[in-house]
PDB file of C-alpha atoms in Angstrom:
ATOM      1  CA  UNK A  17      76.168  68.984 -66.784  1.00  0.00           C
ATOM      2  CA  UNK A  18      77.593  71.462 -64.703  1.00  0.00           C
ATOM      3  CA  UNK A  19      75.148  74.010 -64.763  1.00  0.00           C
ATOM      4  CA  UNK A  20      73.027  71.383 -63.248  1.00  0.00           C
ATOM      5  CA  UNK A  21      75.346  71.362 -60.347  1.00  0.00           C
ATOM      6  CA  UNK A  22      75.824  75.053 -59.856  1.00  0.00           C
ATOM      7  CA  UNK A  23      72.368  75.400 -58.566  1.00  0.00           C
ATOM      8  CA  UNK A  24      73.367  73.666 -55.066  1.00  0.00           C
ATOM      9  CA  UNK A  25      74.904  75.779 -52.822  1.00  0.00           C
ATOM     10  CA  UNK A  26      74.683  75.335 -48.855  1.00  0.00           C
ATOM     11  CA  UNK A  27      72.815  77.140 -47.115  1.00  0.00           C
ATOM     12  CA  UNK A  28      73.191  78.423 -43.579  1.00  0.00           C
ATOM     13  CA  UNK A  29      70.004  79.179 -41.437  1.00  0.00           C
ATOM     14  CA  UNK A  30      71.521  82.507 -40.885  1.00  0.00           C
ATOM     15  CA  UNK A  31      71.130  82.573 -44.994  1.00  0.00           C
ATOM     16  CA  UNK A  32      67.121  80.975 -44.888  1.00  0.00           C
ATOM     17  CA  UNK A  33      64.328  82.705 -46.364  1.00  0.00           C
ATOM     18  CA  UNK A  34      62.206  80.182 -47.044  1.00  0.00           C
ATOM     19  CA  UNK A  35      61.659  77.038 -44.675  1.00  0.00           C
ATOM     20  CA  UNK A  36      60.144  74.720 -47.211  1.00  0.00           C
ATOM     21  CA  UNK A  37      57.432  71.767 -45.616  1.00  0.00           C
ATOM     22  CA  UNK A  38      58.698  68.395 -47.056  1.00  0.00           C
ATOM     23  CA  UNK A  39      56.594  66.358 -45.188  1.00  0.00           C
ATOM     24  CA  UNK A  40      55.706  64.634 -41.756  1.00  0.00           C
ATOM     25  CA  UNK A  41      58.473  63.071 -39.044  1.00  0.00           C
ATOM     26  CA  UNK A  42      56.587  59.492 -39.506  1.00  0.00           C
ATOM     27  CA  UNK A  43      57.075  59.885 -43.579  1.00  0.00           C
ATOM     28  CA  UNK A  44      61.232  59.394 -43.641  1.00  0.00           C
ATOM     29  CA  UNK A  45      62.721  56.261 -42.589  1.00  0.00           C
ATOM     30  CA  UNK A  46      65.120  56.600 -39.947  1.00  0.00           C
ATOM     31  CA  UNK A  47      68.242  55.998 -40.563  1.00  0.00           C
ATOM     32  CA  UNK A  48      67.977  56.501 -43.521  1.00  0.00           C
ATOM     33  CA  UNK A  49      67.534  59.300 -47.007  1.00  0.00           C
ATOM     34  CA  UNK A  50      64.667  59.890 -48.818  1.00  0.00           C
ATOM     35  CA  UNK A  51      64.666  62.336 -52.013  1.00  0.00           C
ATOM     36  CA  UNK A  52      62.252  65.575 -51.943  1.00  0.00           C
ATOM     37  CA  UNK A  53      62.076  68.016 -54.412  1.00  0.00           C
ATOM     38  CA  UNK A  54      61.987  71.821 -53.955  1.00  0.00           C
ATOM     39  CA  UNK A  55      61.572  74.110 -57.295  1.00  0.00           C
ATOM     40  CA  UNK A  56      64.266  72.664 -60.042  1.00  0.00           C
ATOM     41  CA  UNK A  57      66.898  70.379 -56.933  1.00  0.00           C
ATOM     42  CA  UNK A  58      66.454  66.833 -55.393  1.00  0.00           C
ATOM     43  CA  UNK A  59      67.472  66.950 -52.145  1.00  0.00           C
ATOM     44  CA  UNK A  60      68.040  64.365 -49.893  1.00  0.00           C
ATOM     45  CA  UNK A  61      67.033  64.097 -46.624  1.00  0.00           C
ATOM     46  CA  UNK A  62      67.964  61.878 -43.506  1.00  0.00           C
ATOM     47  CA  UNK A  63      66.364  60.941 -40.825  1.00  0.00           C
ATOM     48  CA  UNK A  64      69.721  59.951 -38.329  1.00  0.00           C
ATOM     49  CA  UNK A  65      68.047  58.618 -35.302  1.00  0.00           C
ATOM     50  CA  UNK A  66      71.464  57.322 -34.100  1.00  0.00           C
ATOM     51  CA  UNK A  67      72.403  60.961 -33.444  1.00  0.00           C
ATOM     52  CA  UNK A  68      69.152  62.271 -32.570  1.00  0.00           C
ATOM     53  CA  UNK A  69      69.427  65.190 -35.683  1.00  0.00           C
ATOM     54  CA  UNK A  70      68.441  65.538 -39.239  1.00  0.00           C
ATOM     55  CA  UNK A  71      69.712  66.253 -41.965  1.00  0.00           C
ATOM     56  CA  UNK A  72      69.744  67.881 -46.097  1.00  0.00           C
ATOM     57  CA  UNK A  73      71.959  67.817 -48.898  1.00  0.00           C
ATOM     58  CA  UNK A  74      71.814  68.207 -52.663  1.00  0.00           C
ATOM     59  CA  UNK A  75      70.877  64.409 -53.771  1.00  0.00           C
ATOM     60  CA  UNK A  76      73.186  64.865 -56.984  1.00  0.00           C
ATOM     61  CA  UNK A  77      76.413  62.896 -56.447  1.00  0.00           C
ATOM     62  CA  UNK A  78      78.718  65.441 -57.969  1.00  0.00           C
ATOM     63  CA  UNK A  79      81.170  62.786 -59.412  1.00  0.00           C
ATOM     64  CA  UNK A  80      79.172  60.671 -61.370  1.00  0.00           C
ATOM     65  CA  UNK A  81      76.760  63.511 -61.450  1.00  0.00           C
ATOM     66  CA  UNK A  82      73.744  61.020 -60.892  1.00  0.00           C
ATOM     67  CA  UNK A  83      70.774  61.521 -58.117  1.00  0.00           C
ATOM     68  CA  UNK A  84      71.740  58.920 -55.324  1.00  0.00           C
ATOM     69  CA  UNK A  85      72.934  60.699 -52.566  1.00  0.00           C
ATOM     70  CA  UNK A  86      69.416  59.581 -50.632  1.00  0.00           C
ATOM     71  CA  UNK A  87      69.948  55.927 -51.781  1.00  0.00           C
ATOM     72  CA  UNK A  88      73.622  56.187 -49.752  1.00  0.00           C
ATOM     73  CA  UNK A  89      74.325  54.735 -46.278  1.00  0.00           C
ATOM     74  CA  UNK A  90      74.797  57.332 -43.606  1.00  0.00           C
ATOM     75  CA  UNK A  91      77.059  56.590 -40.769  1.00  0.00           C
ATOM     76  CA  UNK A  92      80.075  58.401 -38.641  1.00  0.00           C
ATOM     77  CA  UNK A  93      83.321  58.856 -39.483  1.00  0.00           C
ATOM     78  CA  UNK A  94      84.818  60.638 -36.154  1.00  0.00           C
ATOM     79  CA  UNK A  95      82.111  61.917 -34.512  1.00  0.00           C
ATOM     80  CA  UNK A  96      81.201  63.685 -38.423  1.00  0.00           C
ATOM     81  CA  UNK A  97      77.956  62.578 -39.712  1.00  0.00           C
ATOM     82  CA  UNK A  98      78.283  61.268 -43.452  1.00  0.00           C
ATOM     83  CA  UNK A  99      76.830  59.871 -46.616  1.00  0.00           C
ATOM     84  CA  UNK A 100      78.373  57.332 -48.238  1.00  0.00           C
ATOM     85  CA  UNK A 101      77.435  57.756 -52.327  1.00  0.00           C
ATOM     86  CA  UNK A 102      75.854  54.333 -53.389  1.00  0.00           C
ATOM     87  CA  UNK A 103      78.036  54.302 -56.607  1.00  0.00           C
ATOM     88  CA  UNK A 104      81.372  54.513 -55.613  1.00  0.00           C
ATOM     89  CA  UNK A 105      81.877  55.013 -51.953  1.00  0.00           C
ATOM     90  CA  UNK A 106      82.828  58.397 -51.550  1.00  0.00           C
ATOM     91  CA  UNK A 107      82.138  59.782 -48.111  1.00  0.00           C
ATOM     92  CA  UNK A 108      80.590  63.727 -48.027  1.00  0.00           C
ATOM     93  CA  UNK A 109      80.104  65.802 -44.893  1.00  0.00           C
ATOM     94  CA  UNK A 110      76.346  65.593 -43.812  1.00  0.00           C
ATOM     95  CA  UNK A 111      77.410  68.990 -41.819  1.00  0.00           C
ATOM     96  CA  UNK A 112      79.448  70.888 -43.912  1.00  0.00           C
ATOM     97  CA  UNK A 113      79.129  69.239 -47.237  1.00  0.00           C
ATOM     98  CA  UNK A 114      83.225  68.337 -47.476  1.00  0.00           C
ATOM     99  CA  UNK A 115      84.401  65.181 -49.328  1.00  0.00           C
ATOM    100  CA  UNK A 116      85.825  63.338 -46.128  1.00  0.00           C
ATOM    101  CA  UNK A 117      88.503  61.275 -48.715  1.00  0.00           C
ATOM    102  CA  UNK A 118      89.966  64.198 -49.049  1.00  0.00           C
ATOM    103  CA  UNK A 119      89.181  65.237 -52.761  1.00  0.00           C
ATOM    104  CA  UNK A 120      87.675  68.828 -53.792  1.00  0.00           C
ATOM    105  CA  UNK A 121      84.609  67.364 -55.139  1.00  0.00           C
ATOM    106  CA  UNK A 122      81.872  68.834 -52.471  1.00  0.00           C
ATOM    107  CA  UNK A 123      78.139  68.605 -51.840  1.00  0.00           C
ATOM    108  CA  UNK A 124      75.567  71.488 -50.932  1.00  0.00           C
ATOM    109  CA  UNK A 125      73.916  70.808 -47.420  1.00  0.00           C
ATOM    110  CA  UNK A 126      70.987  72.393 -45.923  1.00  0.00           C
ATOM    111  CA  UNK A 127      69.471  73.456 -42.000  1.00  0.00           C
ATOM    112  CA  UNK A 128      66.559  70.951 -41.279  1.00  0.00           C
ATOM    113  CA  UNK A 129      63.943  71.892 -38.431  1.00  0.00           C
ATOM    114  CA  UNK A 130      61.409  70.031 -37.086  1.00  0.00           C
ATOM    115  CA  UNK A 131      58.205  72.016 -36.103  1.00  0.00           C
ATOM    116  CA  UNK A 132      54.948  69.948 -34.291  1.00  0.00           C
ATOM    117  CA  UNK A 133      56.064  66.638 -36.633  1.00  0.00           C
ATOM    118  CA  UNK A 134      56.946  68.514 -39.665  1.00  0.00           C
ATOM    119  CA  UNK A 135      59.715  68.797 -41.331  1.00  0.00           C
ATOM    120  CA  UNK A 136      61.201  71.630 -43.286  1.00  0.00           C
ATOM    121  CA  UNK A 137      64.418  72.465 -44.860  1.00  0.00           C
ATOM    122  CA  UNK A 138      65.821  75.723 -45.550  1.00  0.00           C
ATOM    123  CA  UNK A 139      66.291  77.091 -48.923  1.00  0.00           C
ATOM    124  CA  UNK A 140      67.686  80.722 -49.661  1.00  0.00           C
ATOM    125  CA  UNK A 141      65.360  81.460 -52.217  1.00  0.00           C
TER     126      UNK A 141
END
């Protein structure tokens, strides 16, 4: 199980050599995740209308280790934008990946860009 987990690591867009097309603006809901996949990872990806930015993280929930992150709520938790895992309520970082309840347990996000109604996420391989 955890070698399935060591393959998500953030990813800065300083770090991105690859910008990987997942698809049109008008194919995520907003406010929302949906689940892509990109080589061997699901990845999660949110459309957050409310603050006008998108965003990428690893769709494995790393304490149950099951693929839900995109099923989660997203929402703000001081001006941080966060996923809520749909299994037991544990609050990550949409920005920096942290576990906002304070526990070590942390999630890989990724940069987003949005090119002529396209959207791609960044990937450093």
């Amino acid at each position: 199980m955890q070698n399935i987990l060591e393959q998500y690591k953030s990813v800065t867009e300083a770090e991105v050599k690859t910008w990987f097309e997942v698809g049109t603006v008008s194919d995520f809901p907003e406010n929302s995740g949906a689940c892509i996949k990109y080589k061997t990872k699901q990845i999660a990806v949110y459309n957050f209308t409310r603050k006008d930015k998108w965003y990428a993280c690893q769709n494995l929930c790393p304490h149950k280790m099951e693929m839900v992150l995109s099923l989660g709520m997203i929402g703000d938790k001081d001006g941080v934008a966060k996923v809520a895992c749909p299994m037991h309520k544990k609050n990550f970082s949409l920005e920096d990946g942290t576990n906002l309840g304070g526990d070590d347990l942390k999630i890989a996000v990724y940069p987003v860009k949005i090119e002529s109604g396209n959207v791609y996420i960044g990937f450093s391989d």
